[in-house]
Amino acid sequence: MKRRQFLKTAAVAGAASSIFNFNSFAQSRDPKRKMTLNLVCGAIGVQADQMRAIELASKYGFESVEAKADYLASLSSGEMDSLKRLLRDRKLVWGTSGLSVDFRGDERKFKEGLKQLPKQAKGLRKAGVERVSTWLRPASHDLTYNKNFKQHADRLRQVCRILKDNYIRFGMEYVGTATLLISRKYPFIHTMAEALELVDAIGTGNAGIVLDSWHWWQAGDSVADIEKLRNQDIILVDLNDAPKDIDKQRQLDGQRQLPMATGVIDTNGFVNALVKIGYDGPVRAEPFNQTLRDLDDASACKATVDSLRKAMKLIS
């Protein structure tokens, strides 16, 4: 986006905020809740660039929004200042940014991605983004658990050092889905305890986990496990539910439900454990639900934020 186009878009968006801003910061909010309702457009089937994502987040009452690293890294100082003012005007904060580095493949691809990370991290820092996240593949065709663990620790340690230089925390999502665990020859990290072992092995002080209620449930993790964590251990939270009448071990990762849709997953225990430890980061829905993806942008955003608000009403 060219500078003139950016400034024009920001100005229009700022003017529109007085009409469309139904942000829930302005609504009654439980004082015990520190976490923010986070919009990640791609997770709900909405195609949006950074400016469109901010517009949608503000219009439908989200409190934080995904940051797009490449876009932020491309902005001039003036454009960055305009964007930060827009966020303040919309009463939004940044959620997380996805990690662009391919750390799961061959060494060449990893090194190529790593070379681009300092520029992206610098853009994130200038924008005020403090969290980057990714997910861990729960099985491998080629690497045994120990070899895979060592490779992950070595590569992600390099990632974390670059992010730490820019005051950014890094979160890794463990994937507990049973049907994915057995999809390849060698099982890998798929529980909270194992993910925390990887955090310790990385050892940079800025790594933590992405805690997804779906994977927490699939892995057999408990409310007590969450209550043992510290706020700083969690970089991002995902809230999801599961279809009814399907055996837990036969559930498919790409067929989830919005939070509170079915009651299969203990959202009450999950959310209140997060409140108990003072979690203050973003909470997104990531249902991979085709019905949701088939909706128009407005309906998808509204259904998502309504489900997150419903979950927050469980706070006791």
PDB file of C-alpha atoms in Angstrom:
ATOM      1  CA  MET A   1       0.000   0.000   0.000  1.00  0.00           C
ATOM      2  CA  LYS A   2       1.438   3.372  -1.036  1.00  0.00           C
ATOM      3  CA  ARG A   3       1.808   6.169   1.523  1.00  0.00           C
ATOM      4  CA  ARG A   4      -0.990   8.333   0.082  1.00  0.00           C
ATOM      5  CA  GLN A   5      -3.341   5.359  -0.104  1.00  0.00           C
ATOM      6  CA  PHE A   6      -2.464   4.375   3.462  1.00  0.00           C
ATOM      7  CA  LEU A   7      -3.138   7.826   4.895  1.00  0.00           C
ATOM      8  CA  LYS A   8      -6.402   8.094   2.979  1.00  0.00           C
ATOM      9  CA  THR A   9      -7.514   4.686   4.258  1.00  0.00           C
ATOM     10  CA  ALA A  10      -6.561   5.565   7.833  1.00  0.00           C
ATOM     11  CA  ALA A  11      -8.446   8.851   7.666  1.00  0.00           C
ATOM     12  CA  VAL A  12     -11.597   7.199   6.338  1.00  0.00           C
ATOM     13  CA  ALA A  13     -11.342   4.442   8.928  1.00  0.00           C
ATOM     14  CA  GLY A  14     -10.891   6.969  11.715  1.00  0.00           C
ATOM     15  CA  ALA A  15     -13.969   8.899  10.643  1.00  0.00           C
ATOM     16  CA  ALA A  16     -15.978   5.707  10.399  1.00  0.00           C
ATOM     17  CA  SER A  17     -15.094   4.697  13.933  1.00  0.00           C
ATOM     18  CA  SER A  18     -17.561   7.176  15.422  1.00  0.00           C
ATOM     19  CA  ILE A  19     -20.319   5.377  13.534  1.00  0.00           C
ATOM     20  CA  PHE A  20     -19.256   1.760  13.704  1.00  0.00           C
ATOM     21  CA  ASN A  21     -17.281   1.419  16.932  1.00  0.00           C
ATOM     22  CA  PHE A  22     -19.203  -0.945  19.175  1.00  0.00           C
ATOM     23  CA  ASN A  23     -15.993  -2.027  20.889  1.00  0.00           C
ATOM     24  CA  SER A  24     -16.641  -3.876  24.114  1.00  0.00           C
ATOM     25  CA  PHE A  25     -14.103  -1.746  25.993  1.00  0.00           C
ATOM     26  CA  ALA A  26     -16.938   0.754  26.020  1.00  0.00           C
ATOM     27  CA  GLN A  27     -19.364  -1.851  27.313  1.00  0.00           C
ATOM     28  CA  SER A  28     -19.716  -3.316  30.781  1.00  0.00           C
ATOM     29  CA  ARG A  29     -16.730  -5.563  31.396  1.00  0.00           C
ATOM     30  CA  ASP A  30     -16.081  -7.885  34.328  1.00  0.00           C
ATOM     31  CA  PRO A  31     -13.234  -6.261  36.287  1.00  0.00           C
ATOM     32  CA  LYS A  32     -11.767  -9.713  36.922  1.00  0.00           C
ATOM     33  CA  ARG A  33     -11.199 -10.192  33.200  1.00  0.00           C
ATOM     34  CA  LYS A  34      -7.857  -8.985  31.865  1.00  0.00           C
ATOM     35  CA  MET A  35      -7.842 -11.001  28.624  1.00  0.00           C
ATOM     36  CA  THR A  36      -8.952  -9.394  25.362  1.00  0.00           C
ATOM     37  CA  LEU A  37     -11.367 -10.691  22.728  1.00  0.00           C
ATOM     38  CA  ASN A  38      -9.104 -11.095  19.714  1.00  0.00           C
ATOM     39  CA  LEU A  39      -9.987 -11.045  16.019  1.00  0.00           C
ATOM     40  CA  VAL A  40      -7.922 -13.280  13.744  1.00  0.00           C
ATOM     41  CA  CYS A  41      -9.731 -13.050  10.433  1.00  0.00           C
ATOM     42  CA  GLY A  42      -8.161 -16.104   8.806  1.00  0.00           C
ATOM     43  CA  ALA A  43      -9.271 -18.329  11.675  1.00  0.00           C
ATOM     44  CA  ILE A  44     -12.935 -17.657  10.884  1.00  0.00           C
ATOM     45  CA  GLY A  45     -12.761 -17.631   7.095  1.00  0.00           C
ATOM     46  CA  VAL A  46     -12.616 -13.861   6.640  1.00  0.00           C
ATOM     47  CA  GLN A  47     -10.136 -12.523   4.084  1.00  0.00           C
ATOM     48  CA  ALA A  48      -8.809  -9.160   5.260  1.00  0.00           C
ATOM     49  CA  ASP A  49      -5.671  -7.061   5.071  1.00  0.00           C
ATOM     50  CA  GLN A  50      -4.450  -5.188   8.156  1.00  0.00           C
ATOM     51  CA  MET A  51      -6.657  -2.124   7.723  1.00  0.00           C
ATOM     52  CA  ARG A  52      -9.753  -4.185   6.995  1.00  0.00           C
ATOM     53  CA  ALA A  53      -9.057  -6.372  10.041  1.00  0.00           C
ATOM     54  CA  ILE A  54      -8.864  -3.288  12.255  1.00  0.00           C
ATOM     55  CA  GLU A  55     -12.124  -2.003  10.783  1.00  0.00           C
ATOM     56  CA  LEU A  56     -13.899  -5.305  11.435  1.00  0.00           C
ATOM     57  CA  ALA A  57     -12.475  -5.667  14.940  1.00  0.00           C
ATOM     58  CA  SER A  58     -13.715  -2.226  15.903  1.00  0.00           C
ATOM     59  CA  LYS A  59     -17.098  -2.530  14.242  1.00  0.00           C
ATOM     60  CA  TYR A  60     -18.042  -5.837  15.838  1.00  0.00           C
ATOM     61  CA  GLY A  61     -16.712  -5.304  19.341  1.00  0.00           C
ATOM     62  CA  PHE A  62     -13.403  -7.140  19.484  1.00  0.00           C
ATOM     63  CA  GLU A  63     -10.749  -5.690  21.779  1.00  0.00           C
ATOM     64  CA  SER A  64      -7.559  -6.809  20.029  1.00  0.00           C
ATOM     65  CA  VAL A  65      -6.593  -7.704  16.479  1.00  0.00           C
ATOM     66  CA  GLU A  66      -3.989  -9.852  14.760  1.00  0.00           C
ATOM     67  CA  ALA A  67      -0.865  -8.027  13.583  1.00  0.00           C
ATOM     68  CA  LYS A  68       0.503  -8.706  10.098  1.00  0.00           C
ATOM     69  CA  ALA A  69       4.290  -8.561  10.293  1.00  0.00           C
ATOM     70  CA  ASP A  70       5.143  -8.034   6.623  1.00  0.00           C
ATOM     71  CA  TYR A  71       2.691  -5.166   6.342  1.00  0.00           C
ATOM     72  CA  LEU A  72       3.936  -3.459   9.492  1.00  0.00           C
ATOM     73  CA  ALA A  73       7.551  -3.839   8.381  1.00  0.00           C
ATOM     74  CA  SER A  74       6.718  -2.011   5.136  1.00  0.00           C
ATOM     75  CA  LEU A  75       5.400   1.161   6.797  1.00  0.00           C
ATOM     76  CA  SER A  76       7.249   4.454   6.985  1.00  0.00           C
ATOM     77  CA  SER A  77       7.512   6.274  10.323  1.00  0.00           C
ATOM     78  CA  GLY A  78       4.602   8.521   9.392  1.00  0.00           C
ATOM     79  CA  GLU A  79       2.436   5.607   8.320  1.00  0.00           C
ATOM     80  CA  MET A  80       3.260   3.745  11.536  1.00  0.00           C
ATOM     81  CA  ASP A  81       2.280   6.756  13.642  1.00  0.00           C
ATOM     82  CA  SER A  82      -1.025   7.020  11.767  1.00  0.00           C
ATOM     83  CA  LEU A  83      -1.733   3.339  12.296  1.00  0.00           C
ATOM     84  CA  LYS A  84      -1.014   3.536  16.025  1.00  0.00           C
ATOM     85  CA  ARG A  85      -3.310   6.546  16.359  1.00  0.00           C
ATOM     86  CA  LEU A  86      -6.021   4.621  14.540  1.00  0.00           C
ATOM     87  CA  LEU A  87      -5.709   1.730  16.993  1.00  0.00           C
ATOM     88  CA  ARG A  88      -5.951   4.113  19.949  1.00  0.00           C
ATOM     89  CA  ASP A  89      -8.979   5.831  18.435  1.00  0.00           C
ATOM     90  CA  ARG A  90     -10.655   2.477  17.940  1.00  0.00           C
ATOM     91  CA  LYS A  91      -9.735   1.421  21.507  1.00  0.00           C
ATOM     92  CA  LEU A  92      -7.960  -1.642  20.141  1.00  0.00           C
ATOM     93  CA  VAL A  93      -4.689  -3.297  21.108  1.00  0.00           C
ATOM     94  CA  TRP A  94      -2.585  -5.803  19.207  1.00  0.00           C
ATOM     95  CA  GLY A  95      -3.125  -9.514  19.696  1.00  0.00           C
ATOM     96  CA  THR A  96      -0.380 -11.689  18.249  1.00  0.00           C
ATOM     97  CA  SER A  97       1.402 -11.992  14.926  1.00  0.00           C
ATOM     98  CA  GLY A  98       1.961 -15.352  13.280  1.00  0.00           C
ATOM     99  CA  LEU A  99       5.521 -16.612  12.853  1.00  0.00           C
ATOM    100  CA  SER A 100       6.521 -16.560   9.186  1.00  0.00           C
ATOM    101  CA  VAL A 101       9.669 -18.691   9.563  1.00  0.00           C
ATOM    102  CA  ASP A 102       9.300 -22.278   8.288  1.00  0.00           C
ATOM    103  CA  PHE A 103      10.998 -24.164  11.124  1.00  0.00           C
ATOM    104  CA  ARG A 104       9.357 -27.520  10.346  1.00  0.00           C
ATOM    105  CA  GLY A 105      10.975 -28.179   6.959  1.00  0.00           C
ATOM    106  CA  ASP A 106      14.513 -28.441   5.664  1.00  0.00           C
ATOM    107  CA  GLU A 107      17.424 -26.353   6.886  1.00  0.00           C
ATOM    108  CA  ARG A 108      17.580 -24.192   3.753  1.00  0.00           C
ATOM    109  CA  LYS A 109      14.000 -22.984   4.107  1.00  0.00           C
ATOM    110  CA  PHE A 110      14.525 -22.362   7.792  1.00  0.00           C
ATOM    111  CA  LYS A 111      17.619 -20.234   7.205  1.00  0.00           C
ATOM    112  CA  GLU A 112      15.894 -18.267   4.444  1.00  0.00           C
ATOM    113  CA  GLY A 113      12.982 -17.468   6.723  1.00  0.00           C
ATOM    114  CA  LEU A 114      15.241 -16.620   9.626  1.00  0.00           C
ATOM    115  CA  LYS A 115      17.029 -13.988   7.529  1.00  0.00           C
ATOM    116  CA  GLN A 116      13.729 -12.143   7.064  1.00  0.00           C
ATOM    117  CA  LEU A 117      12.750 -12.240  10.730  1.00  0.00           C
ATOM    118  CA  PRO A 118      14.838  -9.296  12.048  1.00  0.00           C
ATOM    119  CA  LYS A 119      13.117  -6.875   9.663  1.00  0.00           C
ATOM    120  CA  GLN A 120       9.690  -8.249  10.551  1.00  0.00           C
ATOM    121  CA  ALA A 121      10.450  -8.183  14.272  1.00  0.00           C
ATOM    122  CA  LYS A 122      11.620  -4.584  14.036  1.00  0.00           C
ATOM    123  CA  GLY A 123       8.335  -3.630  12.357  1.00  0.00           C
ATOM    124  CA  LEU A 124       6.373  -5.424  15.063  1.00  0.00           C
ATOM    125  CA  ARG A 125       8.337  -3.663  17.800  1.00  0.00           C
ATOM    126  CA  LYS A 126       7.763  -0.240  16.237  1.00  0.00           C
ATOM    127  CA  ALA A 127       4.036  -0.979  16.043  1.00  0.00           C
ATOM    128  CA  GLY A 128       3.954  -2.059  19.685  1.00  0.00           C
ATOM    129  CA  VAL A 129       3.297  -5.753  19.027  1.00  0.00           C
ATOM    130  CA  GLU A 130       4.605  -7.872  21.904  1.00  0.00           C
ATOM    131  CA  ARG A 131       3.541 -11.422  20.982  1.00  0.00           C
ATOM    132  CA  VAL A 132       4.285 -13.835  18.122  1.00  0.00           C
ATOM    133  CA  SER A 133       2.813 -17.326  17.927  1.00  0.00           C
ATOM    134  CA  THR A 134       2.976 -20.589  16.005  1.00  0.00           C
ATOM    135  CA  TRP A 135       1.919 -24.232  16.313  1.00  0.00           C
ATOM    136  CA  LEU A 136       3.835 -27.477  16.725  1.00  0.00           C
ATOM    137  CA  ARG A 137       3.187 -30.423  14.417  1.00  0.00           C
ATOM    138  CA  PRO A 138       2.345 -33.373  16.712  1.00  0.00           C
ATOM    139  CA  ALA A 139       4.026 -36.102  14.654  1.00  0.00           C
ATOM    140  CA  SER A 140       6.779 -36.635  12.089  1.00  0.00           C
ATOM    141  CA  HIS A 141       7.368 -38.991   9.183  1.00  0.00           C
ATOM    142  CA  ASP A 142      11.138 -38.902   9.628  1.00  0.00           C
ATOM    143  CA  LEU A 143      12.273 -37.690  13.053  1.00  0.00           C
ATOM    144  CA  THR A 144      12.033 -39.618  16.293  1.00  0.00           C
ATOM    145  CA  TYR A 145      10.765 -37.684  19.319  1.00  0.00           C
ATOM    146  CA  ASN A 146      14.250 -36.901  20.642  1.00  0.00           C
ATOM    147  CA  LYS A 147      15.659 -35.805  17.272  1.00  0.00           C
ATOM    148  CA  ASN A 148      12.574 -33.700  16.591  1.00  0.00           C
ATOM    149  CA  PHE A 149      12.756 -32.121  20.037  1.00  0.00           C
ATOM    150  CA  LYS A 150      16.400 -31.172  19.550  1.00  0.00           C
ATOM    151  CA  GLN A 151      15.703 -29.680  16.119  1.00  0.00           C
ATOM    152  CA  HIS A 152      12.784 -27.659  17.457  1.00  0.00           C
ATOM    153  CA  ALA A 153      14.774 -26.400  20.435  1.00  0.00           C
ATOM    154  CA  ASP A 154      17.763 -25.418  18.287  1.00  0.00           C
ATOM    155  CA  ARG A 155      15.751 -23.653  15.598  1.00  0.00           C
ATOM    156  CA  LEU A 156      13.200 -21.962  17.820  1.00  0.00           C
ATOM    157  CA  ARG A 157      15.948 -20.760  20.146  1.00  0.00           C
ATOM    158  CA  GLN A 158      17.315 -18.774  17.198  1.00  0.00           C
ATOM    159  CA  VAL A 159      13.843 -17.405  16.514  1.00  0.00           C
ATOM    160  CA  CYS A 160      13.367 -16.449  20.154  1.00  0.00           C
ATOM    161  CA  ARG A 161      16.671 -14.614  20.351  1.00  0.00           C
ATOM    162  CA  ILE A 162      15.722 -12.376  17.435  1.00  0.00           C
ATOM    163  CA  LEU A 163      12.294 -11.729  18.926  1.00  0.00           C
ATOM    164  CA  LYS A 164      13.766 -11.060  22.363  1.00  0.00           C
ATOM    165  CA  ASP A 165      16.056  -8.416  20.885  1.00  0.00           C
ATOM    166  CA  ASN A 166      12.820  -6.664  19.887  1.00  0.00           C
ATOM    167  CA  TYR A 167      11.028  -7.200  23.236  1.00  0.00           C
ATOM    168  CA  ILE A 168       8.660  -9.770  21.749  1.00  0.00           C
ATOM    169  CA  ARG A 169       7.396 -12.929  23.450  1.00  0.00           C
ATOM    170  CA  PHE A 170       6.947 -16.176  21.530  1.00  0.00           C
ATOM    171  CA  GLY A 171       4.186 -18.763  21.977  1.00  0.00           C
ATOM    172  CA  MET A 172       3.983 -22.357  20.720  1.00  0.00           C
ATOM    173  CA  GLU A 173       0.697 -24.229  20.436  1.00  0.00           C
ATOM    174  CA  TYR A 174       0.806 -27.912  21.256  1.00  0.00           C
ATOM    175  CA  VAL A 175      -1.610 -29.965  19.158  1.00  0.00           C
ATOM    176  CA  GLY A 176      -3.358 -32.700  21.114  1.00  0.00           C
ATOM    177  CA  THR A 177      -5.793 -34.028  18.506  1.00  0.00           C
ATOM    178  CA  ALA A 178      -5.594 -37.820  18.736  1.00  0.00           C
ATOM    179  CA  THR A 179      -6.257 -38.409  15.039  1.00  0.00           C
ATOM    180  CA  LEU A 180      -3.314 -36.153  14.130  1.00  0.00           C
ATOM    181  CA  LEU A 181      -1.001 -37.768  16.647  1.00  0.00           C
ATOM    182  CA  ILE A 182      -1.283 -41.100  14.844  1.00  0.00           C
ATOM    183  CA  SER A 183      -1.173 -39.607  11.342  1.00  0.00           C
ATOM    184  CA  ARG A 184       2.614 -39.994  11.079  1.00  0.00           C
ATOM    185  CA  LYS A 185       5.137 -42.569  12.226  1.00  0.00           C
ATOM    186  CA  TYR A 186       6.718 -40.722  15.142  1.00  0.00           C
ATOM    187  CA  PRO A 187       4.521 -38.930  17.714  1.00  0.00           C
ATOM    188  CA  PHE A 188       5.772 -35.594  18.997  1.00  0.00           C
ATOM    189  CA  ILE A 189       4.790 -32.908  21.522  1.00  0.00           C
ATOM    190  CA  HIS A 190       1.040 -33.051  22.148  1.00  0.00           C
ATOM    191  CA  THR A 191       0.516 -32.137  25.819  1.00  0.00           C
ATOM    192  CA  MET A 192       1.000 -29.065  27.977  1.00  0.00           C
ATOM    193  CA  ALA A 193       3.787 -30.699  29.982  1.00  0.00           C
ATOM    194  CA  GLU A 194       5.764 -31.540  26.840  1.00  0.00           C
ATOM    195  CA  ALA A 195       5.311 -28.035  25.441  1.00  0.00           C
ATOM    196  CA  LEU A 196       6.619 -26.572  28.684  1.00  0.00           C
ATOM    197  CA  GLU A 197       9.649 -28.849  28.435  1.00  0.00           C
ATOM    198  CA  LEU A 198      10.368 -27.313  25.034  1.00  0.00           C
ATOM    199  CA  VAL A 199      10.010 -23.838  26.534  1.00  0.00           C
ATOM    200  CA  ASP A 200      12.609 -24.775  29.156  1.00  0.00           C
ATOM    201  CA  ALA A 201      14.940 -26.263  26.535  1.00  0.00           C
ATOM    202  CA  ILE A 202      14.790 -23.086  24.440  1.00  0.00           C
ATOM    203  CA  GLY A 203      15.812 -21.194  27.543  1.00  0.00           C
ATOM    204  CA  THR A 204      15.667 -17.614  26.267  1.00  0.00           C
ATOM    205  CA  GLY A 205      13.150 -16.371  28.817  1.00  0.00           C
ATOM    206  CA  ASN A 206      10.643 -15.041  26.286  1.00  0.00           C
ATOM    207  CA  ALA A 207       9.049 -18.327  25.174  1.00  0.00           C
ATOM    208  CA  GLY A 208       5.718 -19.693  26.342  1.00  0.00           C
ATOM    209  CA  ILE A 209       2.734 -21.662  25.102  1.00  0.00           C
ATOM    210  CA  VAL A 210      -0.405 -21.082  23.094  1.00  0.00           C
ATOM    211  CA  LEU A 211      -3.188 -22.700  25.100  1.00  0.00           C
ATOM    212  CA  ASP A 212      -6.104 -23.977  23.001  1.00  0.00           C
ATOM    213  CA  SER A 213      -9.116 -25.398  24.859  1.00  0.00           C
ATOM    214  CA  TRP A 214      -9.565 -27.984  22.083  1.00  0.00           C
ATOM    215  CA  HIS A 215      -6.029 -29.341  22.382  1.00  0.00           C
ATOM    216  CA  TRP A 216      -6.128 -29.009  26.187  1.00  0.00           C
ATOM    217  CA  TRP A 217      -9.209 -31.249  26.142  1.00  0.00           C
ATOM    218  CA  GLN A 218      -7.839 -33.661  23.542  1.00  0.00           C
ATOM    219  CA  ALA A 219      -4.552 -34.022  25.445  1.00  0.00           C
ATOM    220  CA  GLY A 220      -6.283 -34.874  28.708  1.00  0.00           C
ATOM    221  CA  ASP A 221      -4.908 -31.779  30.425  1.00  0.00           C
ATOM    222  CA  SER A 222      -6.878 -30.397  33.368  1.00  0.00           C
ATOM    223  CA  VAL A 223      -8.029 -27.221  35.071  1.00  0.00           C
ATOM    224  CA  ALA A 224      -5.414 -27.918  37.732  1.00  0.00           C
ATOM    225  CA  ASP A 225      -2.726 -27.940  35.030  1.00  0.00           C
ATOM    226  CA  ILE A 226      -3.741 -24.427  33.964  1.00  0.00           C
ATOM    227  CA  GLU A 227      -3.791 -23.222  37.556  1.00  0.00           C
ATOM    228  CA  LYS A 228      -0.142 -24.258  37.916  1.00  0.00           C
ATOM    229  CA  LEU A 229       0.842 -21.865  35.125  1.00  0.00           C
ATOM    230  CA  ARG A 230       1.806 -18.218  35.473  1.00  0.00           C
ATOM    231  CA  ASN A 231       0.368 -15.444  33.351  1.00  0.00           C
ATOM    232  CA  GLN A 232       3.704 -15.074  31.570  1.00  0.00           C
ATOM    233  CA  ASP A 233       3.689 -18.751  30.561  1.00  0.00           C
ATOM    234  CA  ILE A 234       0.792 -18.170  28.133  1.00  0.00           C
ATOM    235  CA  ILE A 235       1.212 -16.038  25.021  1.00  0.00           C
ATOM    236  CA  LEU A 236      -2.168 -16.649  23.375  1.00  0.00           C
ATOM    237  CA  VAL A 237      -5.397 -18.515  24.171  1.00  0.00           C
ATOM    238  CA  ASP A 238      -7.751 -20.238  21.728  1.00  0.00           C
ATOM    239  CA  LEU A 239     -11.338 -20.999  22.732  1.00  0.00           C
ATOM    240  CA  ASN A 240     -13.194 -23.713  20.832  1.00  0.00           C
ATOM    241  CA  ASP A 241     -15.825 -26.375  21.381  1.00  0.00           C
ATOM    242  CA  ALA A 242     -16.254 -29.860  19.919  1.00  0.00           C
ATOM    243  CA  PRO A 243     -19.054 -31.589  18.002  1.00  0.00           C
ATOM    244  CA  LYS A 244     -21.444 -33.754  19.987  1.00  0.00           C
ATOM    245  CA  ASP A 245     -21.878 -37.501  19.583  1.00  0.00           C
ATOM    246  CA  ILE A 246     -18.354 -38.156  18.296  1.00  0.00           C
ATOM    247  CA  ASP A 247     -15.936 -40.179  20.389  1.00  0.00           C
ATOM    248  CA  LYS A 248     -13.126 -38.011  21.747  1.00  0.00           C
ATOM    249  CA  GLN A 249     -10.452 -40.146  20.097  1.00  0.00           C
ATOM    250  CA  ARG A 250     -12.205 -39.865  16.714  1.00  0.00           C
ATOM    251  CA  GLN A 251     -12.645 -36.092  16.658  1.00  0.00           C
ATOM    252  CA  LEU A 252     -11.173 -34.333  13.620  1.00  0.00           C
ATOM    253  CA  ASP A 253      -9.069 -31.207  14.057  1.00  0.00           C
ATOM    254  CA  GLY A 254     -10.755 -29.394  11.178  1.00  0.00           C
ATOM    255  CA  GLN A 255     -14.294 -29.936  12.449  1.00  0.00           C
ATOM    256  CA  ARG A 256     -14.552 -27.920  15.640  1.00  0.00           C
ATOM    257  CA  GLN A 257     -17.249 -25.590  16.946  1.00  0.00           C
ATOM    258  CA  LEU A 258     -17.279 -22.028  18.221  1.00  0.00           C
ATOM    259  CA  PRO A 259     -16.858 -21.737  22.000  1.00  0.00           C
ATOM    260  CA  MET A 260     -19.966 -22.583  24.027  1.00  0.00           C
ATOM    261  CA  ALA A 261     -21.696 -24.139  21.007  1.00  0.00           C
ATOM    262  CA  THR A 262     -22.103 -27.655  22.397  1.00  0.00           C
ATOM    263  CA  GLY A 263     -20.721 -27.805  25.939  1.00  0.00           C
ATOM    264  CA  VAL A 264     -18.526 -30.806  25.144  1.00  0.00           C
ATOM    265  CA  ILE A 265     -15.402 -28.929  26.322  1.00  0.00           C
ATOM    266  CA  ASP A 266     -15.342 -27.516  29.868  1.00  0.00           C
ATOM    267  CA  THR A 267     -15.169 -23.845  28.916  1.00  0.00           C
ATOM    268  CA  ASN A 268     -16.244 -22.795  32.410  1.00  0.00           C
ATOM    269  CA  GLY A 269     -13.314 -24.480  34.124  1.00  0.00           C
ATOM    270  CA  PHE A 270     -10.903 -23.402  31.397  1.00  0.00           C
ATOM    271  CA  VAL A 271     -11.823 -19.706  31.437  1.00  0.00           C
ATOM    272  CA  ASN A 272     -11.990 -19.380  35.204  1.00  0.00           C
ATOM    273  CA  ALA A 273      -8.575 -21.016  35.559  1.00  0.00           C
ATOM    274  CA  LEU A 274      -7.191 -18.353  33.215  1.00  0.00           C
ATOM    275  CA  VAL A 275      -8.795 -15.635  35.321  1.00  0.00           C
ATOM    276  CA  LYS A 276      -7.345 -17.194  38.470  1.00  0.00           C
ATOM    277  CA  ILE A 277      -3.766 -16.940  37.169  1.00  0.00           C
ATOM    278  CA  GLY A 278      -4.333 -13.406  35.863  1.00  0.00           C
ATOM    279  CA  TYR A 279      -3.973 -14.134  32.158  1.00  0.00           C
ATOM    280  CA  ASP A 280      -3.951 -10.780  30.365  1.00  0.00           C
ATOM    281  CA  GLY A 281      -3.404 -11.674  26.707  1.00  0.00           C
ATOM    282  CA  PRO A 282      -5.570 -12.205  23.637  1.00  0.00           C
ATOM    283  CA  VAL A 283      -8.288 -14.864  23.332  1.00  0.00           C
ATOM    284  CA  ARG A 284      -9.386 -15.928  19.862  1.00  0.00           C
ATOM    285  CA  ALA A 285     -11.777 -18.496  18.410  1.00  0.00           C
ATOM    286  CA  GLU A 286     -10.257 -20.932  15.912  1.00  0.00           C
ATOM    287  CA  PRO A 287     -13.009 -23.410  15.070  1.00  0.00           C
ATOM    288  CA  PHE A 288     -11.996 -24.373  11.507  1.00  0.00           C
ATOM    289  CA  ASN A 289     -15.738 -24.628  10.982  1.00  0.00           C
ATOM    290  CA  GLN A 290     -17.022 -24.756   7.402  1.00  0.00           C
ATOM    291  CA  THR A 291     -20.435 -23.402   8.356  1.00  0.00           C
ATOM    292  CA  LEU A 292     -18.757 -20.336   9.834  1.00  0.00           C
ATOM    293  CA  ARG A 293     -16.455 -19.978   6.831  1.00  0.00           C
ATOM    294  CA  ASP A 294     -19.458 -19.969   4.507  1.00  0.00           C
ATOM    295  CA  LEU A 295     -20.919 -16.878   6.208  1.00  0.00           C
ATOM    296  CA  ASP A 296     -20.323 -13.358   4.966  1.00  0.00           C
ATOM    297  CA  ASP A 297     -17.730 -11.307   6.849  1.00  0.00           C
ATOM    298  CA  ALA A 298     -20.239  -9.475   9.016  1.00  0.00           C
ATOM    299  CA  SER A 299     -22.060 -12.628  10.119  1.00  0.00           C
ATOM    300  CA  ALA A 300     -18.823 -14.514  10.797  1.00  0.00           C
ATOM    301  CA  CYS A 301     -17.416 -11.707  12.929  1.00  0.00           C
ATOM    302  CA  LYS A 302     -20.654 -11.282  14.858  1.00  0.00           C
ATOM    303  CA  ALA A 303     -21.055 -15.004  15.524  1.00  0.00           C
ATOM    304  CA  THR A 304     -17.455 -15.211  16.714  1.00  0.00           C
ATOM    305  CA  VAL A 305     -17.493 -12.240  19.066  1.00  0.00           C
ATOM    306  CA  ASP A 306     -20.872 -13.307  20.463  1.00  0.00           C
ATOM    307  CA  SER A 307     -19.473 -16.746  21.286  1.00  0.00           C
ATOM    308  CA  LEU A 308     -16.430 -15.222  23.002  1.00  0.00           C
ATOM    309  CA  ARG A 309     -18.611 -12.856  25.028  1.00  0.00           C
ATOM    310  CA  LYS A 310     -20.796 -15.769  26.057  1.00  0.00           C
ATOM    311  CA  ALA A 311     -17.710 -17.591  27.317  1.00  0.00           C
ATOM    312  CA  MET A 312     -16.577 -14.530  29.281  1.00  0.00           C
ATOM    313  CA  LYS A 313     -19.940 -14.451  31.064  1.00  0.00           C
ATOM    314  CA  LEU A 314     -18.894 -17.684  32.786  1.00  0.00           C
ATOM    315  CA  ILE A 315     -16.336 -15.783  34.862  1.00  0.00           C
ATOM    316  CA  SER A 316     -17.218 -16.162  38.520  1.00  0.00           C
TER     317      SER A 316
END
